[in-house]
Amino acid sequence: MRAGGCAVPGAMEGIRVLEFSEMIAAPLAGMLLGDLGADVIKVEPPGGESWRLMAQFAPGESRSFIALNRNKRGIALDLKTPEGQAVVHRLVPTVDVVIVNYRPDTAATLKIDYETLSPLNDRLIYADNTAVGRRGPSSHRPGYDLIVQAMSGLMVTGGRVENGIPIPLNPPVIDLATGITIAWAICAALFARERDGAGQQVETTLLATSLLRQGTGFLRGDFGPARVRPKVDGAARLVTPYYCTYRSSDGMVSIAALTPIMRRRFEEAVGVEHQLHGRRDVARDSPEAAVMSRQFLADVATTMAQRTTREWLAVFDRATVPAGPCQSVDQLADDPQVLANELVADLEHPVAGAISMVGPVVRMSGTPATARHASPTIGQHNDEILAQVGYSETEIDALRSSGVLYPSEAVDRGR
C-alpha cells in the first residue's frame, strides 16, 4: 500500500473514538482502529503528549509519535480546567469509544473516568488501560514497559543478562502487545453492543499482557513445575543448534527446526549429523549430551559459513526446513516480501513532509484497512472538532484566548 487513501469504507466506518493517551499502548490501539476506518480524535494536553516531545526532529514532532498516531484528528485541551472538561463532556455523547491510558487516579482528577462519562452516553465503550490494574496493593503505582517486564517475570524469562542483572527486551514488547489487546477488546465490546445496545467498561493491563506472553511459564498443574532457564551472562540466552541463527558467508540465516522430522531434514541439508543420534546410553540432559550439542553447533556453524544466505535459503526450501534471513529493520522498507504484502504506507505529514511507515497489519477483502493520513500536529483539528459538536467561532476563540485550547492562535496546517 504505497499510497494512502481508499474509496471503500473500512470495517469501523461510522465509529468515533475519543482517545486520551500517551506513550505506546493506547496510541497504538487508536491507530489500529483508525486503520479500520474509525474516526479517532486524540486529545492531548497543551504542548502535546510526552511521546511527541521525545527526541524531537522539529518542535512538537518526533519519530515515536508519528509511528503510532496516523489516521487520527488532534485536539489539544487543558483538561485541568472546567472549560476543557466541558468540551470533553460535549464530545462524549457523539462518540462510541473512549480510550484512557493514564495512571489510575488521573482519569477521575480530570473528570474523564468511567463513572463521570458513562452517564453522558449509555452506549459508551470505555477502554481503561493501566500498568497493573485498578485493584491490589500495587494499583496506585505508575508503570511502564520496563517496570512490568521486571515485576511480571518477563525480563527474567527473556534470558538476557549482563553482570548478573536481567536486561529488558527491546522493542517494548508489552506496550505493543497491549495496544493490540486494547483494540481487540474494543472490537469485542462493540460487537456485544450490537446485540444488547449497552455500553460497558473494558479494562486491560500491561501486567495481564505480559503474563499471557509467558503462558507455559505461568502454567501450573500436576505435570510438574515450569522449566527453569539456565542463567547466562553476556546478554545472551542458551541456544539450541536447531533453533538459532548462523552466519553465512555474506550475512546470517535463522533456523527453526522444532520437530524431530525437521531436525533430521536440517542435519541432512547441512550434511552434519548430531552425535546423539542412536545413542540410548546418553541422557539428553546430561553433561555429555551438552558437549555433543556444542560440538554439533560448532560443526554446523563452520559449514554454514561456507555459502551465501541466498544459497542456504534455497537449500532449506528444498528440504522444507523453516529458515529465513536475519535482517535489520532498516532493510525491510524495500524488502520484496514486505512490498508484495503491501506493508508500506507512504503519507504526507504537515511538518515532516513525505514519510514512509508500516502500513495496516491486516488485510480485509470487503472493508479494507487503510492508511489515510499521517499523525496530526498539536491541536491541528481543534476548530473542526469543536464545530462538529456545536461550538461557535466566538466560543472557540474564547477557549483559545483563555489558554484552554492550544495553540493559542488558530493555525491552518491542512490535513
mmCIF file of C-alpha atoms in Angstrom:
data_model
loop_
_atom_site.group_PDB
_atom_site.id
_atom_site.type_symbol
_atom_site.label_atom_id
_atom_site.label_comp_id
_atom_site.label_asym_id
_atom_site.label_seq_id
_atom_site.Cartn_x
_atom_site.Cartn_y
_atom_site.Cartn_z
ATOM 1 C CA MET A 1 0.000 0.000 0.000
ATOM 2 C CA ARG A 2 2.426 2.638 -1.194
ATOM 3 C CA ALA A 3 -0.306 5.282 -1.378
ATOM 4 C CA GLY A 4 -2.775 6.225 1.358
ATOM 5 C CA GLY A 5 -6.500 6.537 0.953
ATOM 6 C CA CYS A 6 -9.279 4.207 -0.186
ATOM 7 C CA ALA A 7 -12.778 4.823 -1.524
ATOM 8 C CA VAL A 8 -14.183 1.671 0.116
ATOM 9 C CA PRO A 9 -15.402 2.195 3.719
ATOM 10 C CA GLY A 10 -13.432 0.404 6.432
ATOM 11 C CA ALA A 11 -14.935 -2.122 8.835
ATOM 12 C CA MET A 12 -15.265 0.542 11.564
ATOM 13 C CA GLU A 13 -16.555 3.334 9.358
ATOM 14 C CA GLY A 14 -19.020 5.396 11.424
ATOM 15 C CA ILE A 15 -17.377 4.546 14.759
ATOM 16 C CA ARG A 16 -15.950 7.535 16.592
ATOM 17 C CA VAL A 17 -13.187 7.141 19.168
ATOM 18 C CA LEU A 18 -12.076 9.686 21.757
ATOM 19 C CA GLU A 19 -8.514 8.861 22.790
ATOM 20 C CA PHE A 20 -6.803 10.157 25.935
ATOM 21 C CA SER A 21 -3.393 8.598 25.695
ATOM 22 C CA GLU A 22 0.351 8.879 25.951
ATOM 23 C CA MET A 23 3.348 6.765 25.010
ATOM 24 C CA ILE A 24 2.697 3.466 23.188
ATOM 25 C CA ALA A 25 -0.083 1.030 24.149
ATOM 26 C CA ALA A 26 -3.231 3.149 23.825
ATOM 27 C CA PRO A 27 -1.927 5.248 20.906
ATOM 28 C CA LEU A 28 -1.252 2.009 19.023
ATOM 29 C CA ALA A 29 -4.782 0.804 19.795
ATOM 30 C CA GLY A 30 -6.258 4.032 18.454
ATOM 31 C CA MET A 31 -4.154 3.823 15.310
ATOM 32 C CA LEU A 32 -5.265 0.239 14.665
ATOM 33 C CA LEU A 33 -8.915 1.299 14.971
ATOM 34 C CA GLY A 34 -8.218 4.253 12.688
ATOM 35 C CA ASP A 35 -6.727 1.902 10.104
ATOM 36 C CA LEU A 36 -10.052 0.055 10.150
ATOM 37 C CA GLY A 37 -11.925 3.258 9.326
ATOM 38 C CA ALA A 38 -12.810 4.664 12.767
ATOM 39 C CA ASP A 39 -12.800 8.437 13.282
ATOM 40 C CA VAL A 40 -10.216 8.741 16.062
ATOM 41 C CA ILE A 41 -9.910 12.031 17.957
ATOM 42 C CA LYS A 42 -6.735 12.236 20.013
ATOM 43 C CA VAL A 43 -6.976 14.592 22.991
ATOM 44 C CA GLU A 44 -3.640 15.982 24.127
ATOM 45 C CA PRO A 45 -2.601 18.419 26.863
ATOM 46 C CA PRO A 46 -1.346 21.866 25.883
ATOM 47 C CA GLY A 47 2.054 21.442 24.320
ATOM 48 C CA GLY A 48 1.325 17.861 23.303
ATOM 49 C CA GLU A 49 1.685 14.435 24.892
ATOM 50 C CA SER A 50 5.054 13.290 26.193
ATOM 51 C CA TRP A 51 5.856 10.960 23.275
ATOM 52 C CA ARG A 52 5.755 13.966 20.918
ATOM 53 C CA LEU A 53 8.471 15.603 22.941
ATOM 54 C CA MET A 54 10.861 12.646 22.987
ATOM 55 C CA ALA A 55 13.836 13.185 20.615
ATOM 56 C CA GLN A 56 12.048 15.840 18.531
ATOM 57 C CA PHE A 57 13.250 16.427 14.985
ATOM 58 C CA ALA A 58 11.056 19.562 14.828
ATOM 59 C CA PRO A 59 9.111 21.426 17.551
ATOM 60 C CA GLY A 60 6.380 19.107 18.798
ATOM 61 C CA GLU A 61 7.215 16.276 16.397
ATOM 62 C CA SER A 62 9.100 13.007 16.908
ATOM 63 C CA ARG A 63 9.504 9.749 15.045
ATOM 64 C CA SER A 64 7.980 7.888 18.006
ATOM 65 C CA PHE A 65 4.781 9.941 17.871
ATOM 66 C CA ILE A 66 4.380 9.774 14.094
ATOM 67 C CA ALA A 67 4.791 5.986 14.144
ATOM 68 C CA LEU A 68 1.820 5.480 16.491
ATOM 69 C CA ASN A 69 -0.706 8.187 15.651
ATOM 70 C CA ARG A 70 -1.707 8.137 11.983
ATOM 71 C CA ASN A 71 -5.381 8.189 10.943
ATOM 72 C CA LYS A 72 -6.285 10.485 13.867
ATOM 73 C CA ARG A 73 -7.565 14.003 14.278
ATOM 74 C CA GLY A 74 -5.935 16.048 17.027
ATOM 75 C CA ILE A 75 -7.276 18.437 19.634
ATOM 76 C CA ALA A 76 -5.157 20.000 22.396
ATOM 77 C CA LEU A 77 -7.078 20.889 25.572
ATOM 78 C CA ASP A 78 -6.272 21.847 29.134
ATOM 79 C CA LEU A 79 -8.300 19.208 30.964
ATOM 80 C CA LYS A 80 -7.345 20.668 34.335
ATOM 81 C CA THR A 81 -9.823 23.490 33.677
ATOM 82 C CA PRO A 82 -13.631 23.278 33.940
ATOM 83 C CA GLU A 83 -13.877 24.668 30.404
ATOM 84 C CA GLY A 84 -11.637 21.939 28.998
ATOM 85 C CA GLN A 85 -13.623 19.270 30.819
ATOM 86 C CA ALA A 86 -16.838 20.782 29.480
ATOM 87 C CA VAL A 87 -15.526 20.332 25.926
ATOM 88 C CA VAL A 88 -14.968 16.628 26.587
ATOM 89 C CA HIS A 89 -18.402 16.248 28.125
ATOM 90 C CA ARG A 90 -19.962 17.729 24.974
ATOM 91 C CA LEU A 91 -17.925 15.370 22.803
ATOM 92 C CA VAL A 92 -18.740 12.159 24.703
ATOM 93 C CA PRO A 93 -22.397 11.859 23.608
ATOM 94 C CA THR A 94 -21.187 11.880 19.982
ATOM 95 C CA VAL A 95 -18.609 9.092 20.331
ATOM 96 C CA ASP A 96 -18.747 5.317 20.572
ATOM 97 C CA VAL A 97 -15.477 4.622 22.340
ATOM 98 C CA VAL A 98 -13.248 6.333 24.891
ATOM 99 C CA ILE A 99 -9.687 5.100 25.405
ATOM 100 C CA VAL A 100 -7.839 6.163 28.544
ATOM 101 C CA ASN A 101 -4.210 5.282 29.264
ATOM 102 C CA TYR A 102 -3.310 7.164 32.434
ATOM 103 C CA ARG A 103 -2.341 6.167 35.965
ATOM 104 C CA PRO A 104 -5.428 5.067 37.935
ATOM 105 C CA ASP A 105 -6.083 8.359 39.755
ATOM 106 C CA THR A 106 -5.609 10.696 36.786
ATOM 107 C CA ALA A 107 -8.868 9.996 34.939
ATOM 108 C CA ALA A 108 -11.015 10.866 37.950
ATOM 109 C CA THR A 109 -8.997 14.027 38.606
ATOM 110 C CA LEU A 110 -9.593 15.175 35.022
ATOM 111 C CA LYS A 111 -13.240 14.066 35.138
ATOM 112 C CA ILE A 112 -12.803 11.638 32.251
ATOM 113 C CA ASP A 113 -13.310 8.493 34.346
ATOM 114 C CA TYR A 114 -15.958 5.910 33.521
ATOM 115 C CA GLU A 115 -18.222 6.991 36.383
ATOM 116 C CA THR A 116 -18.295 10.550 35.009
ATOM 117 C CA LEU A 117 -18.585 9.792 31.291
ATOM 118 C CA SER A 118 -20.890 6.753 31.136
ATOM 119 C CA PRO A 119 -23.995 8.685 32.336
ATOM 120 C CA LEU A 120 -23.462 11.013 29.359
ATOM 121 C CA ASN A 121 -23.689 8.113 26.876
ATOM 122 C CA ASP A 122 -25.205 4.778 27.904
ATOM 123 C CA ARG A 123 -23.801 3.131 24.740
ATOM 124 C CA LEU A 124 -20.241 4.208 25.506
ATOM 125 C CA ILE A 125 -17.438 1.641 25.331
ATOM 126 C CA TYR A 126 -14.857 2.860 27.840
ATOM 127 C CA ALA A 127 -11.449 1.198 27.477
ATOM 128 C CA ASP A 128 -9.255 1.768 30.511
ATOM 129 C CA ASN A 129 -5.633 0.617 30.333
ATOM 130 C CA THR A 130 -3.371 0.681 33.385
ATOM 131 C CA ALA A 131 0.020 -0.813 34.209
ATOM 132 C CA VAL A 132 -1.019 -3.423 36.790
ATOM 133 C CA GLY A 133 -4.775 -2.987 37.249
ATOM 134 C CA ARG A 134 -7.096 -0.931 39.423
ATOM 135 C CA ARG A 135 -7.153 -3.400 42.313
ATOM 136 C CA GLY A 136 -4.428 -4.788 44.553
ATOM 137 C CA PRO A 137 -1.540 -3.419 46.632
ATOM 138 C CA SER A 138 0.379 -2.030 43.632
ATOM 139 C CA SER A 139 -2.570 -0.488 41.792
ATOM 140 C CA HIS A 140 -1.622 3.057 42.810
ATOM 141 C CA ARG A 141 1.757 2.906 41.123
ATOM 142 C CA PRO A 142 2.501 4.325 37.684
ATOM 143 C CA GLY A 143 4.181 1.820 35.435
ATOM 144 C CA TYR A 144 5.926 1.490 32.113
ATOM 145 C CA ASP A 145 7.001 -1.425 29.955
ATOM 146 C CA LEU A 146 10.313 -1.808 31.823
ATOM 147 C CA ILE A 147 8.656 -1.897 35.259
ATOM 148 C CA VAL A 148 6.104 -4.510 34.209
ATOM 149 C CA GLN A 149 8.741 -6.601 32.414
ATOM 150 C CA ALA A 150 10.541 -6.713 35.750
ATOM 151 C CA MET A 151 7.624 -7.407 38.087
ATOM 152 C CA SER A 152 5.886 -9.886 35.755
ATOM 153 C CA GLY A 153 8.918 -12.136 35.295
ATOM 154 C CA LEU A 154 9.230 -11.410 31.578
ATOM 155 C CA MET A 155 12.651 -9.825 31.961
ATOM 156 C CA VAL A 156 13.970 -12.972 33.628
ATOM 157 C CA THR A 157 12.139 -15.223 31.163
ATOM 158 C CA GLY A 158 13.776 -13.341 28.298
ATOM 159 C CA GLY A 159 17.138 -14.700 29.435
ATOM 160 C CA ARG A 160 19.180 -11.580 28.615
ATOM 161 C CA VAL A 161 21.623 -10.969 31.471
ATOM 162 C CA GLU A 162 24.604 -8.693 31.923
ATOM 163 C CA ASN A 163 26.735 -8.751 35.078
ATOM 164 C CA GLY A 164 24.042 -10.825 36.748
ATOM 165 C CA ILE A 165 21.274 -8.267 36.077
ATOM 166 C CA PRO A 166 18.407 -9.007 33.654
ATOM 167 C CA ILE A 167 18.246 -6.738 30.602
ATOM 168 C CA PRO A 168 14.838 -5.603 29.292
ATOM 169 C CA LEU A 169 13.529 -6.857 25.988
ATOM 170 C CA ASN A 170 13.515 -4.289 23.222
ATOM 171 C CA PRO A 171 11.395 -3.008 21.472
ATOM 172 C CA PRO A 172 8.846 -2.549 24.303
ATOM 173 C CA VAL A 173 7.018 -5.812 23.692
ATOM 174 C CA ILE A 174 4.429 -5.473 26.471
ATOM 175 C CA ASP A 175 3.321 -1.997 25.381
ATOM 176 C CA LEU A 176 2.971 -3.102 21.770
ATOM 177 C CA ALA A 177 1.113 -6.314 22.594
ATOM 178 C CA THR A 178 -1.195 -4.421 24.960
ATOM 179 C CA GLY A 179 -2.079 -1.958 22.196
ATOM 180 C CA ILE A 180 -3.292 -4.872 20.090
ATOM 181 C CA THR A 181 -5.171 -6.256 23.115
ATOM 182 C CA ILE A 182 -6.953 -2.937 23.692
ATOM 183 C CA ALA A 183 -8.081 -2.747 20.062
ATOM 184 C CA TRP A 184 -9.242 -6.380 20.124
ATOM 185 C CA ALA A 185 -11.231 -5.844 23.344
ATOM 186 C CA ILE A 186 -12.888 -2.700 21.956
ATOM 187 C CA CYS A 187 -13.989 -4.561 18.834
ATOM 188 C CA ALA A 188 -15.472 -7.310 21.037
ATOM 189 C CA ALA A 189 -17.312 -4.759 23.176
ATOM 190 C CA LEU A 190 -18.722 -3.032 20.084
ATOM 191 C CA PHE A 191 -19.902 -6.400 18.777
ATOM 192 C CA ALA A 192 -21.624 -7.096 22.111
ATOM 193 C CA ARG A 193 -23.274 -3.669 21.931
ATOM 194 C CA GLU A 194 -24.800 -4.639 18.592
ATOM 195 C CA ARG A 195 -26.626 -7.433 20.414
ATOM 196 C CA ASP A 196 -27.794 -5.690 23.574
ATOM 197 C CA GLY A 197 -27.389 -1.975 22.826
ATOM 198 C CA ALA A 198 -25.432 -1.355 26.027
ATOM 199 C CA GLY A 199 -22.032 0.133 26.547
ATOM 200 C CA GLN A 200 -19.517 -1.181 29.069
ATOM 201 C CA GLN A 201 -16.144 -0.650 30.676
ATOM 202 C CA VAL A 202 -13.197 -2.620 29.299
ATOM 203 C CA GLU A 203 -10.072 -2.965 31.438
ATOM 204 C CA THR A 204 -6.677 -4.012 30.116
ATOM 205 C CA THR A 205 -3.287 -4.043 31.826
ATOM 206 C CA LEU A 206 0.345 -4.368 30.851
ATOM 207 C CA LEU A 207 0.643 -6.998 33.594
ATOM 208 C CA ALA A 208 -2.008 -9.268 32.071
ATOM 209 C CA THR A 209 -0.457 -8.997 28.619
ATOM 210 C CA SER A 210 2.968 -9.882 29.996
ATOM 211 C CA LEU A 211 1.656 -12.961 31.794
ATOM 212 C CA LEU A 212 -0.158 -14.054 28.633
ATOM 213 C CA ARG A 213 3.126 -13.908 26.745
ATOM 214 C CA GLN A 214 4.580 -16.327 29.274
ATOM 215 C CA GLY A 215 1.702 -18.794 29.215
ATOM 216 C CA THR A 216 3.680 -22.005 29.655
ATOM 217 C CA GLY A 217 5.891 -20.486 32.342
ATOM 218 C CA PHE A 218 2.848 -19.334 34.317
ATOM 219 C CA LEU A 219 1.065 -22.662 33.877
ATOM 220 C CA ARG A 220 0.715 -24.875 36.963
ATOM 221 C CA GLY A 221 -0.580 -28.408 37.324
ATOM 222 C CA ASP A 222 0.237 -31.980 38.274
ATOM 223 C CA PHE A 223 2.686 -32.271 35.380
ATOM 224 C CA GLY A 224 5.461 -30.639 37.406
ATOM 225 C CA PRO A 225 6.978 -27.178 37.742
ATOM 226 C CA ALA A 226 7.901 -24.912 34.863
ATOM 227 C CA ARG A 227 11.262 -25.469 33.230
ATOM 228 C CA VAL A 228 13.826 -23.125 34.710
ATOM 229 C CA ARG A 229 16.030 -21.380 32.169
ATOM 230 C CA PRO A 230 19.744 -21.578 32.906
ATOM 231 C CA LYS A 231 21.282 -18.274 33.916
ATOM 232 C CA VAL A 232 23.520 -16.954 31.160
ATOM 233 C CA ASP A 233 25.777 -13.924 31.327
ATOM 234 C CA GLY A 234 26.733 -11.734 28.381
ATOM 235 C CA ALA A 235 23.205 -10.629 27.362
ATOM 236 C CA ALA A 236 22.510 -13.952 25.664
ATOM 237 C CA ARG A 237 20.256 -16.939 26.238
ATOM 238 C CA LEU A 238 21.388 -20.533 25.828
ATOM 239 C CA VAL A 239 20.662 -21.602 22.266
ATOM 240 C CA THR A 240 19.753 -24.932 20.724
ATOM 241 C CA PRO A 241 21.538 -25.714 17.450
ATOM 242 C CA TYR A 242 18.170 -26.393 15.818
ATOM 243 C CA TYR A 243 16.615 -23.077 16.834
ATOM 244 C CA CYS A 244 19.168 -20.326 16.370
ATOM 245 C CA THR A 245 20.962 -18.042 13.929
ATOM 246 C CA TYR A 246 24.100 -18.905 11.982
ATOM 247 C CA ARG A 247 26.487 -16.763 9.982
ATOM 248 C CA SER A 248 26.596 -17.359 6.251
ATOM 249 C CA SER A 249 29.417 -16.141 4.020
ATOM 250 C CA ASP A 250 27.615 -12.832 3.440
ATOM 251 C CA GLY A 251 25.070 -12.458 6.257
ATOM 252 C CA MET A 252 23.052 -14.549 8.702
ATOM 253 C CA VAL A 253 20.384 -17.262 8.488
ATOM 254 C CA SER A 254 17.929 -18.201 11.243
ATOM 255 C CA ILE A 255 16.729 -21.802 11.610
ATOM 256 C CA ALA A 256 13.644 -23.062 13.475
ATOM 257 C CA ALA A 257 13.655 -26.866 13.220
ATOM 258 C CA LEU A 258 11.344 -27.627 16.128
ATOM 259 C CA THR A 259 10.199 -31.195 15.437
ATOM 260 C CA PRO A 260 12.271 -34.398 15.181
ATOM 261 C CA ILE A 261 11.474 -34.676 11.459
ATOM 262 C CA MET A 262 12.550 -31.085 10.819
ATOM 263 C CA ARG A 263 15.756 -31.668 12.767
ATOM 264 C CA ARG A 264 16.689 -34.666 10.670
ATOM 265 C CA ARG A 265 15.978 -32.662 7.500
ATOM 266 C CA PHE A 266 18.185 -29.864 8.804
ATOM 267 C CA GLU A 267 21.046 -32.250 9.507
ATOM 268 C CA GLU A 268 20.733 -33.781 6.050
ATOM 269 C CA ALA A 269 20.597 -30.342 4.422
ATOM 270 C CA VAL A 270 23.800 -29.127 6.063
ATOM 271 C CA GLY A 271 25.495 -32.531 5.924
ATOM 272 C CA VAL A 272 26.251 -32.697 9.647
ATOM 273 C CA GLU A 273 24.831 -35.366 11.966
ATOM 274 C CA HIS A 274 24.316 -34.888 15.688
ATOM 275 C CA GLN A 275 26.331 -37.378 17.735
ATOM 276 C CA LEU A 276 23.336 -38.117 19.949
ATOM 277 C CA HIS A 277 21.525 -39.981 17.184
ATOM 278 C CA GLY A 278 21.226 -43.639 18.081
ATOM 279 C CA ARG A 279 22.853 -43.120 21.475
ATOM 280 C CA ARG A 280 20.410 -44.522 24.009
ATOM 281 C CA ASP A 281 23.162 -44.705 26.605
ATOM 282 C CA VAL A 282 23.406 -40.896 26.882
ATOM 283 C CA ALA A 283 20.729 -38.943 28.759
ATOM 284 C CA ARG A 284 19.555 -35.934 26.799
ATOM 285 C CA ASP A 285 20.020 -33.615 29.789
ATOM 286 C CA SER A 286 23.442 -34.943 30.786
ATOM 287 C CA PRO A 287 26.749 -33.040 30.619
ATOM 288 C CA GLU A 288 27.912 -35.470 27.929
ATOM 289 C CA ALA A 289 24.900 -34.601 25.773
ATOM 290 C CA ALA A 290 25.614 -30.896 26.259
ATOM 291 C CA VAL A 291 29.165 -31.401 24.978
ATOM 292 C CA MET A 292 27.818 -33.224 21.916
ATOM 293 C CA SER A 293 25.322 -30.430 21.234
ATOM 294 C CA ARG A 294 28.016 -27.766 21.444
ATOM 295 C CA GLN A 295 30.154 -29.740 19.013
ATOM 296 C CA PHE A 296 27.214 -30.115 16.620
ATOM 297 C CA LEU A 297 26.580 -26.370 16.858
ATOM 298 C CA ALA A 298 30.219 -25.616 16.056
ATOM 299 C CA ASP A 299 30.292 -28.041 13.117
ATOM 300 C CA VAL A 300 27.115 -26.611 11.646
ATOM 301 C CA ALA A 301 28.416 -23.052 12.098
ATOM 302 C CA THR A 302 31.573 -23.951 10.154
ATOM 303 C CA THR A 303 29.519 -25.448 7.332
ATOM 304 C CA MET A 304 27.019 -22.566 7.208
ATOM 305 C CA ALA A 305 29.824 -20.021 6.834
ATOM 306 C CA GLN A 306 30.862 -21.567 3.531
ATOM 307 C CA ARG A 307 27.824 -20.484 1.479
ATOM 308 C CA THR A 308 25.765 -17.330 0.997
ATOM 309 C CA THR A 309 22.434 -16.617 2.655
ATOM 310 C CA ARG A 310 20.620 -16.938 -0.671
ATOM 311 C CA GLU A 311 22.249 -20.319 -1.330
ATOM 312 C CA TRP A 312 21.342 -21.665 2.085
ATOM 313 C CA LEU A 313 17.736 -20.468 1.814
ATOM 314 C CA ALA A 314 17.440 -22.372 -1.471
ATOM 315 C CA VAL A 315 18.845 -25.491 0.240
ATOM 316 C CA PHE A 316 16.425 -25.211 3.154
ATOM 317 C CA ASP A 317 13.478 -24.514 0.855
ATOM 318 C CA ARG A 318 14.157 -27.784 -0.972
ATOM 319 C CA ALA A 319 14.471 -29.619 2.342
ATOM 320 C CA THR A 320 11.334 -27.883 3.771
ATOM 321 C CA VAL A 321 13.297 -26.641 6.780
ATOM 322 C CA PRO A 322 11.916 -23.388 8.289
ATOM 323 C CA ALA A 323 14.542 -20.735 7.664
ATOM 324 C CA GLY A 324 14.857 -17.045 6.908
ATOM 325 C CA PRO A 325 17.423 -14.281 6.542
ATOM 326 C CA CYS A 326 18.358 -12.370 9.705
ATOM 327 C CA GLN A 327 17.979 -8.680 8.794
ATOM 328 C CA SER A 328 17.912 -5.263 10.423
ATOM 329 C CA VAL A 329 14.661 -3.333 10.365
ATOM 330 C CA ASP A 330 16.083 -0.613 8.100
ATOM 331 C CA GLN A 331 16.393 -3.205 5.325
ATOM 332 C CA LEU A 332 12.694 -4.051 5.371
ATOM 333 C CA ALA A 333 11.199 -0.953 3.716
ATOM 334 C CA ASP A 334 12.379 -2.239 0.333
ATOM 335 C CA ASP A 335 12.160 -5.953 1.084
ATOM 336 C CA PRO A 336 10.307 -7.836 -1.707
ATOM 337 C CA GLN A 337 8.239 -9.814 0.798
ATOM 338 C CA VAL A 338 7.157 -6.679 2.652
ATOM 339 C CA LEU A 339 6.280 -4.896 -0.582
ATOM 340 C CA ALA A 340 4.399 -7.889 -2.020
ATOM 341 C CA ASN A 341 2.106 -7.856 1.021
ATOM 342 C CA GLU A 342 1.582 -4.068 0.871
ATOM 343 C CA LEU A 343 3.012 -3.430 4.328
ATOM 344 C CA VAL A 344 4.429 0.000 3.490
ATOM 345 C CA ALA A 345 2.338 3.177 3.576
ATOM 346 C CA ASP A 346 3.533 6.439 2.014
ATOM 347 C CA LEU A 347 1.927 9.523 3.561
ATOM 348 C CA GLU A 348 2.377 13.289 3.669
ATOM 349 C CA HIS A 349 2.978 14.788 7.102
ATOM 350 C CA PRO A 350 2.306 18.520 7.718
ATOM 351 C CA VAL A 351 5.783 19.037 9.202
ATOM 352 C CA ALA A 352 7.901 16.042 8.194
ATOM 353 C CA GLY A 353 6.714 16.029 4.586
ATOM 354 C CA ALA A 354 6.770 12.720 2.732
ATOM 355 C CA ILE A 355 7.059 9.773 5.128
ATOM 356 C CA SER A 356 7.069 6.008 4.724
ATOM 357 C CA MET A 357 5.885 3.790 7.569
ATOM 358 C CA VAL A 358 4.454 0.382 8.422
ATOM 359 C CA GLY A 359 1.013 0.151 6.870
ATOM 360 C CA PRO A 360 -2.105 -1.600 8.230
ATOM 361 C CA VAL A 361 -1.260 -5.046 9.547
ATOM 362 C CA VAL A 362 -4.455 -6.789 8.430
ATOM 363 C CA ARG A 363 -5.989 -7.341 5.008
ATOM 364 C CA MET A 364 -9.776 -7.388 4.602
ATOM 365 C CA SER A 365 -11.314 -8.072 1.206
ATOM 366 C CA GLY A 366 -14.628 -6.305 1.752
ATOM 367 C CA THR A 367 -13.717 -3.480 4.142
ATOM 368 C CA PRO A 368 -10.024 -2.688 3.555
ATOM 369 C CA ALA A 369 -7.815 -1.280 6.278
ATOM 370 C CA THR A 370 -6.116 1.871 5.001
ATOM 371 C CA ALA A 371 -3.541 4.476 5.986
ATOM 372 C CA ARG A 372 -5.437 7.655 5.086
ATOM 373 C CA HIS A 373 -3.366 10.416 6.643
ATOM 374 C CA ALA A 374 -0.345 10.949 8.878
ATOM 375 C CA SER A 375 -0.381 11.820 12.581
ATOM 376 C CA PRO A 376 -1.810 15.242 13.496
ATOM 377 C CA THR A 377 0.244 18.199 14.648
ATOM 378 C CA ILE A 378 -0.596 19.615 18.086
ATOM 379 C CA GLY A 379 -4.197 20.828 18.020
ATOM 380 C CA GLN A 380 -4.391 20.523 14.237
ATOM 381 C CA HIS A 381 -8.142 19.817 14.216
ATOM 382 C CA ASN A 382 -9.253 21.951 17.171
ATOM 383 C CA ASP A 383 -11.715 24.130 15.266
ATOM 384 C CA GLU A 384 -13.042 21.319 13.101
ATOM 385 C CA ILE A 385 -13.809 19.016 16.045
ATOM 386 C CA LEU A 386 -15.375 21.699 18.233
ATOM 387 C CA ALA A 387 -17.533 22.950 15.385
ATOM 388 C CA GLN A 388 -18.899 19.420 14.950
ATOM 389 C CA VAL A 389 -20.310 19.474 18.481
ATOM 390 C CA GLY A 390 -21.864 22.913 18.156
ATOM 391 C CA TYR A 391 -19.200 25.362 19.301
ATOM 392 C CA SER A 392 -19.425 28.713 17.521
ATOM 393 C CA GLU A 393 -16.399 30.575 16.229
ATOM 394 C CA THR A 394 -16.814 33.051 19.075
ATOM 395 C CA GLU A 395 -16.795 30.259 21.673
ATOM 396 C CA ILE A 396 -13.766 28.607 20.057
ATOM 397 C CA ASP A 397 -11.887 31.914 20.035
ATOM 398 C CA ALA A 398 -12.730 32.382 23.731
ATOM 399 C CA LEU A 399 -11.358 28.942 24.594
ATOM 400 C CA ARG A 400 -8.235 29.704 22.617
ATOM 401 C CA SER A 401 -7.644 33.126 24.148
ATOM 402 C CA SER A 402 -8.118 31.745 27.673
ATOM 403 C CA GLY A 403 -5.480 29.057 27.081
ATOM 404 C CA VAL A 404 -7.914 26.144 27.340
ATOM 405 C CA LEU A 405 -7.395 25.403 23.659
ATOM 406 C CA TYR A 406 -3.865 25.052 22.326
ATOM 407 C CA PRO A 407 -2.238 26.584 20.275
ATOM 408 C CA SER A 408 -3.359 29.984 21.448
ATOM 409 C CA GLU A 409 -3.726 31.140 17.832
ATOM 410 C CA ALA A 410 -5.584 29.458 15.003
ATOM 411 C CA VAL A 411 -3.149 27.746 12.652
ATOM 412 C CA ASP A 412 -4.122 26.373 9.265
ATOM 413 C CA ARG A 413 -1.967 23.266 8.853
ATOM 414 C CA GLY A 414 -4.091 21.390 6.357
ATOM 415 C CA ARG A 415 -4.748 17.696 6.824
#
